[in-house]
XYZ file of C-alpha atoms in Angstrom:
417
model
C -26.518 -18.406 -7.779
C -22.890 -19.531 -7.296
C -20.836 -18.592 -10.255
C -21.484 -18.942 -14.024
C -20.990 -22.232 -15.869
C -20.932 -23.026 -19.494
C -18.448 -21.119 -21.793
C -19.580 -20.136 -25.230
C -17.625 -19.755 -28.391
C -14.168 -18.580 -27.905
C -14.194 -19.486 -24.314
C -16.536 -16.546 -23.318
C -19.245 -17.267 -20.838
C -22.386 -15.414 -21.895
C -23.393 -14.591 -18.379
C -19.918 -13.272 -17.645
C -20.038 -11.019 -20.665
C -23.350 -9.627 -19.608
C -22.188 -9.136 -16.097
C -19.010 -7.347 -17.250
C -21.213 -4.911 -19.262
C -23.430 -4.181 -16.440
C -20.552 -3.504 -14.061
C -18.814 -1.277 -16.465
C -21.978 0.633 -17.092
C -22.416 1.111 -13.230
C -18.815 2.493 -13.143
C -19.477 4.830 -16.011
C -22.661 6.037 -14.163
C -20.446 7.047 -11.231
C -17.436 8.276 -13.347
C -18.043 11.889 -12.376
C -18.338 11.149 -8.685
C -15.287 9.004 -8.729
C -13.044 11.609 -10.370
C -14.539 14.239 -8.088
C -13.562 12.062 -5.138
C -9.996 11.705 -6.324
C -9.669 15.565 -6.954
C -11.214 16.408 -3.605
C -8.709 14.264 -1.776
C -5.906 15.675 -3.799
C -6.954 19.201 -2.895
C -7.235 18.409 0.827
C -4.325 16.034 1.782
C -4.337 14.549 5.283
C -1.458 12.566 6.863
C -1.463 9.056 8.324
C -4.159 8.169 10.950
C -5.650 11.643 10.475
C -7.492 11.081 7.164
C -10.843 12.012 8.731
C -12.270 13.984 5.829
C -11.031 11.451 3.119
C -12.518 8.599 4.929
C -15.779 10.468 5.378
C -16.011 11.301 1.632
C -15.358 7.715 0.689
C -17.805 6.475 3.132
C -20.628 8.870 1.922
C -20.002 7.791 -1.793
C -20.260 4.088 -0.798
C -23.378 4.608 1.163
C -24.941 6.334 -1.789
C -24.136 3.328 -3.983
C -25.816 1.039 -1.527
C -22.988 -0.398 0.654
C -23.266 -1.064 4.390
C -20.456 1.101 5.850
C -18.677 0.668 9.124
C -16.665 3.890 10.173
C -13.809 3.407 12.418
C -13.553 -0.332 12.872
C -10.804 -2.295 14.381
C -9.935 0.548 16.835
C -8.783 2.701 13.920
C -10.746 5.939 13.676
C -9.972 6.557 10.044
C -10.401 3.017 8.763
C -13.687 1.860 7.225
C -15.292 -1.242 5.668
C -18.024 -1.156 3.087
C -19.903 -4.376 2.290
C -22.434 -5.570 -0.313
C -23.818 -8.904 -1.133
C -23.419 -12.397 0.518
C -21.817 -15.614 -0.252
C -18.782 -17.596 0.570
C -16.641 -15.836 -2.019
C -15.646 -12.325 -0.711
C -13.670 -10.040 -3.202
C -11.827 -7.474 -1.334
C -10.661 -4.112 -2.661
C -8.288 -1.916 -0.704
C -8.457 1.882 -0.622
C -5.670 4.069 0.599
C -6.091 7.772 1.186
C -3.265 9.196 3.276
C -0.885 11.788 1.930
C 2.819 12.765 2.470
C 4.137 15.492 4.678
C 4.853 18.628 2.615
C 4.292 16.777 -0.694
C 0.512 15.993 -0.439
C -0.650 13.289 -2.742
C 2.796 12.692 -4.360
C 2.141 8.939 -4.145
C -1.416 9.133 -5.639
C -3.383 7.702 -2.900
C -6.275 9.772 -3.935
C -6.238 7.859 -7.262
C -6.096 4.586 -5.383
C -9.078 5.542 -3.240
C -11.306 6.492 -6.097
C -10.336 3.613 -8.342
C -11.057 1.199 -5.483
C -14.293 2.812 -4.883
C -15.202 2.481 -8.539
C -14.181 -1.234 -8.649
C -16.305 -1.992 -5.616
C -19.379 -0.104 -7.062
C -19.013 -2.092 -10.385
C -18.682 -5.408 -8.667
C -21.698 -4.699 -6.424
C -23.821 -4.180 -9.558
C -23.339 -7.904 -10.302
C -22.696 -9.477 -6.983
C -26.076 -10.962 -6.430
C -26.419 -12.639 -9.732
C -22.874 -14.094 -9.578
C -23.212 -15.074 -5.933
C -20.317 -13.209 -4.130
C -19.801 -10.418 -1.588
C -17.862 -7.253 -2.112
C -15.799 -5.797 0.738
C -14.057 -2.422 0.302
C -11.358 -1.910 3.032
C -10.424 1.637 3.818
C -6.924 1.266 5.113
C -5.328 4.254 6.736
C -1.652 5.193 7.147
C 0.205 3.348 4.303
C 2.849 5.981 4.136
C 3.650 5.683 7.848
C 1.914 3.416 10.378
C 0.856 0.178 8.517
C -2.879 0.414 8.585
C -3.215 -2.748 6.541
C -1.010 -4.743 8.854
C -3.064 -3.576 11.912
C -6.274 -4.365 10.189
C -5.004 -7.793 9.059
C -3.913 -8.617 12.534
C -7.364 -7.533 13.948
C -9.288 -9.747 11.602
C -10.303 -7.409 8.840
C -9.232 -9.814 6.132
C -10.348 -13.058 7.879
C -13.334 -13.687 5.498
C -11.769 -11.992 2.445
C -11.049 -14.508 -0.326
C -8.811 -12.341 -2.535
C -7.829 -8.600 -2.464
C -6.984 -6.014 -5.006
C -5.634 -2.578 -5.390
C -3.648 -0.535 -8.015
C -0.966 1.981 -7.262
C -0.178 5.064 -9.596
C 3.189 5.164 -11.284
C 4.795 6.346 -14.410
C 3.485 3.347 -16.366
C 1.217 0.335 -16.249
C 3.076 -2.725 -14.766
C 1.108 -6.010 -14.744
C 3.935 -8.368 -14.346
C 3.038 -10.615 -11.454
C 6.629 -11.093 -10.640
C 7.252 -7.386 -9.800
C 7.815 -6.952 -6.177
C 8.751 -4.416 -3.607
C 11.340 -4.395 -0.729
C 10.648 -5.193 2.869
C 11.068 -2.265 5.242
C 11.462 -1.708 8.988
C 11.153 1.783 10.530
C 12.241 2.918 14.056
C 13.202 6.008 16.070
C 16.575 6.209 17.739
C 16.702 8.383 20.943
C 20.059 9.446 22.408
C 20.019 10.899 25.889
C 22.910 12.821 27.380
C 23.212 15.679 29.802
C 22.850 19.372 28.955
C 25.478 21.993 29.815
C 26.634 25.433 28.638
C 28.574 24.813 25.489
C 31.247 27.555 26.429
C 31.236 27.801 30.274
C 31.256 24.139 31.044
C 31.398 21.930 28.040
C 33.163 19.258 30.059
C 30.009 18.770 32.355
C 27.823 17.850 29.356
C 27.116 14.525 27.582
C 26.466 15.486 23.959
C 23.595 13.672 22.384
C 24.256 15.602 19.164
C 27.604 14.004 19.002
C 26.077 10.577 19.253
C 23.740 11.375 16.317
C 26.810 12.423 14.223
C 28.895 9.312 15.201
C 25.744 7.141 14.404
C 25.284 8.658 10.938
C 29.040 8.200 10.152
C 28.948 4.650 11.198
C 25.731 3.968 9.115
C 27.547 5.710 6.073
C 30.623 3.407 6.520
C 28.316 0.314 6.803
C 26.610 0.987 3.451
C 29.795 0.159 1.595
C 29.601 -3.312 2.839
C 25.831 -4.000 2.115
C 24.654 -6.227 -0.718
C 22.904 -4.706 -3.741
C 19.313 -3.874 -3.086
C 19.869 -3.187 0.759
C 19.000 0.354 1.767
C 19.445 2.380 4.903
C 17.963 5.949 5.215
C 17.316 8.313 8.046
C 16.796 11.936 9.208
C 17.585 13.845 12.425
C 14.198 14.850 13.846
C 15.428 16.529 17.053
C 18.979 17.836 17.122
C 19.069 20.279 20.050
C 17.631 23.568 20.994
C 20.324 26.101 20.361
C 24.019 26.290 19.723
C 25.213 27.339 23.182
C 23.480 24.425 24.893
C 25.098 20.995 24.588
C 21.977 18.916 23.531
C 20.848 16.350 25.988
C 18.430 14.742 23.641
C 18.524 13.801 19.920
C 15.998 11.729 18.002
C 16.638 10.110 14.622
C 14.065 8.434 12.394
C 15.579 5.600 10.309
C 14.500 2.842 7.970
C 16.098 -0.328 6.639
C 15.051 -2.163 3.424
C 15.905 -5.521 2.051
C 14.677 -7.370 -0.997
C 12.864 -10.061 1.116
C 11.339 -10.181 4.579
C 13.632 -12.989 5.517
C 16.675 -10.565 5.309
C 15.238 -7.746 7.164
C 16.137 -8.752 10.748
C 19.747 -9.212 10.055
C 20.179 -5.737 8.532
C 18.082 -4.169 11.181
C 20.539 -5.615 13.836
C 23.719 -4.371 12.025
C 22.209 -0.901 11.799
C 21.184 -1.031 15.535
C 24.832 -1.812 16.415
C 25.858 1.476 14.751
C 23.553 3.396 17.113
C 24.699 1.326 20.179
C 28.356 2.070 19.281
C 27.568 5.781 19.012
C 26.098 5.693 22.471
C 29.053 3.863 23.888
C 31.455 6.218 22.261
C 29.811 9.420 23.609
C 28.506 8.206 26.910
C 24.983 8.585 25.987
C 22.119 6.236 26.640
C 20.120 4.959 23.479
C 16.724 3.668 22.990
C 15.583 2.102 19.682
C 11.784 1.934 19.096
C 9.792 0.584 16.179
C 7.437 3.172 14.753
C 5.269 0.833 12.561
C 4.922 -2.757 11.766
C 7.401 -4.191 9.292
C 6.210 -4.132 5.660
C 6.805 -7.356 3.715
C 7.700 -7.702 0.108
C 4.972 -8.227 -2.349
C 3.915 -11.704 -3.648
C 1.374 -10.973 -6.443
C -1.047 -13.689 -7.546
C -0.378 -14.450 -11.232
C -3.955 -15.472 -12.219
C -5.571 -12.498 -10.687
C -2.820 -10.200 -12.281
C -3.637 -11.677 -15.651
C -7.393 -11.034 -15.397
C -6.564 -7.460 -14.232
C -4.378 -6.981 -17.379
C -7.200 -8.449 -19.495
C -9.403 -5.789 -18.119
C -6.917 -3.012 -18.810
C -6.873 -4.013 -22.327
C -10.402 -4.875 -23.125
C -12.347 -2.355 -20.809
C -9.888 0.479 -20.414
C -8.291 0.508 -23.830
C -4.689 0.288 -22.511
C -1.779 -1.707 -23.790
C 0.329 -2.845 -20.764
C 3.564 -4.567 -21.685
C 3.727 -8.245 -21.548
C 5.935 -9.512 -18.714
C 9.437 -10.068 -20.270
C 13.012 -10.399 -19.083
C 13.975 -10.681 -15.406
C 11.429 -9.861 -12.719
C 11.618 -6.239 -11.429
C 11.982 -5.201 -7.944
C 10.731 -1.835 -7.000
C 12.700 -0.065 -4.271
C 9.659 1.176 -2.533
C 7.619 -0.796 0.071
C 3.917 -1.209 0.936
C 1.879 -2.698 3.638
C -0.051 -4.320 0.887
C 2.842 -6.765 0.901
C 1.686 -8.201 4.157
C -1.849 -8.778 2.614
C -0.329 -10.638 -0.249
C 1.434 -12.998 2.229
C -1.771 -13.719 3.925
C -4.164 -14.301 0.966
C -4.108 -14.106 -2.909
C -3.880 -10.499 -3.746
C -2.522 -8.097 -6.374
C -0.898 -4.712 -6.374
C -0.287 -3.721 -10.031
C 1.241 -0.320 -10.929
C -1.145 2.035 -12.736
C 0.289 4.415 -15.235
C -0.508 8.130 -15.230
C -0.019 8.293 -18.976
C 2.324 11.078 -20.092
C 3.401 11.873 -16.562
C 6.775 13.270 -15.548
C 8.409 12.502 -12.340
C 8.087 9.605 -10.006
C 6.162 8.988 -6.812
C 7.257 11.183 -3.868
C 8.244 14.089 -6.005
C 6.421 17.471 -6.460
C 6.116 16.764 -10.155
C 4.343 13.604 -9.656
C 2.036 15.357 -7.131
C 0.801 17.646 -9.767
C 0.042 14.810 -12.152
C -2.005 12.933 -9.533
C -4.633 15.817 -9.585
C -4.997 16.170 -13.347
C -6.643 14.616 -16.328
C -4.203 11.643 -16.484
C -5.107 10.725 -12.966
C -8.853 10.949 -13.837
C -8.259 8.461 -16.659
C -6.256 6.140 -14.460
C -8.969 6.162 -11.807
C -11.585 4.717 -14.305
C -9.091 2.438 -15.966
C -8.182 0.685 -12.697
C -11.806 0.567 -11.644
C -12.812 -1.212 -14.827
C -9.759 -3.602 -14.718
C -10.274 -4.591 -11.077
C -14.042 -5.132 -11.546
C -13.067 -7.304 -14.788
C -10.810 -9.452 -12.642
C -13.289 -9.838 -9.883
C -16.044 -10.851 -12.325
C -13.695 -13.397 -13.981
C -13.122 -15.108 -10.691
C -16.811 -15.191 -9.676
C -17.754 -16.637 -13.044
C -15.164 -19.354 -13.073
C -16.420 -22.178 -10.861
C -13.086 -24.051 -10.905
C -11.036 -20.923 -9.995
C -13.405 -19.613 -7.308
C -13.365 -23.135 -5.574
C -9.491 -23.119 -5.781
C -9.264 -19.759 -3.974
C -11.972 -20.717 -1.378
C -9.970 -23.872 -0.628
C -6.895 -21.830 -0.144
C -8.577 -19.519 2.331
C -10.212 -22.474 4.211
C -6.720 -24.078 4.518
C -5.276 -20.708 5.676
C -2.831 -20.648 2.730
C -1.439 -17.218 1.966
C -0.926 -15.458 -1.338
C 2.748 -16.428 -1.474
C 1.738 -20.023 -2.153
C -0.131 -19.075 -5.333
C 2.113 -16.323 -6.732
C 3.308 -18.646 -9.523
C -0.182 -20.201 -10.329
C -1.200 -18.761 -13.592
């Protein structure tokens, strides 16, 4: 069967209604396992490219649900793919599961992982009758490393028609115009010459001074940057002890711009600050990218609307209708790169009643509690609802299949409601 034709009274397709019911029943049957997965990841956080236990737990659950699982594909040991069903239409669901240094799951990737697993399990319950395939992509290292970009470049999304995920935040956000910033991250290494700081300071070349001059230069540059531009950094290595002139310092920096098209120019201006610091102190400098660039999000409007329908009808939530000017979130995600390559969505998923915002200790507490459990099941139901709406709509599924055949990315459909 390839989709469902024939809408009934009120525009509802009877087969679609029945498929939604079966999918939601399947999610409910796994509800305990899904919230257990989320809580187990929360209690055992792992950092980028080291999420071995998290990936293992996710793989085991999906194998139990009948998926064919590949562990460690695309030369990424903590990536995975889980597939169910066949057909030209492939609905992709992305799962993240890496945590933050010191803060654990303060970004809620444990919730993302479990919600995506639930959506995939619900969709698999009706994939055969609606004629589509389900693909869950376990994508490591969103916080640092760009797992989705690596998987995208290595072909993981080549036969995926559309992709979805939902990211925790203080409130539900289903405005398809909401976007993130683009970001480039890099290390800066200054190399000088060590010497005794008291006996022979004139013999040294102070890499610590280079780090200081660079930070001052960046601080002065910030005044001249347009609104929405961001530069942030830390000193990772600053010397061994006070009586040794440091011969090596390492800084980790990032630059963000509202769009990908603006990123290269800002990166070059900031790089000039580091080159100038090296010239001023006599040090050598090396600037090395630490991950692929993350591009700004381009949500697909039609898919986002169907996700919002699911939040209201299947999860009992009341997300605000898009109003006013579009919102740009200061954070960045490698899902932005996916939305540039194919129609995809990345809504924000409210942890109802939560205090704090992502990347804070307060938010980390909420991502392991009852509000997070509720969010897991709400997003699973809403994503399954959106996938079924696509599979059941012959015209819409043909539209998206044509886009993928033509190699048209998500950016081209972001305004297509």
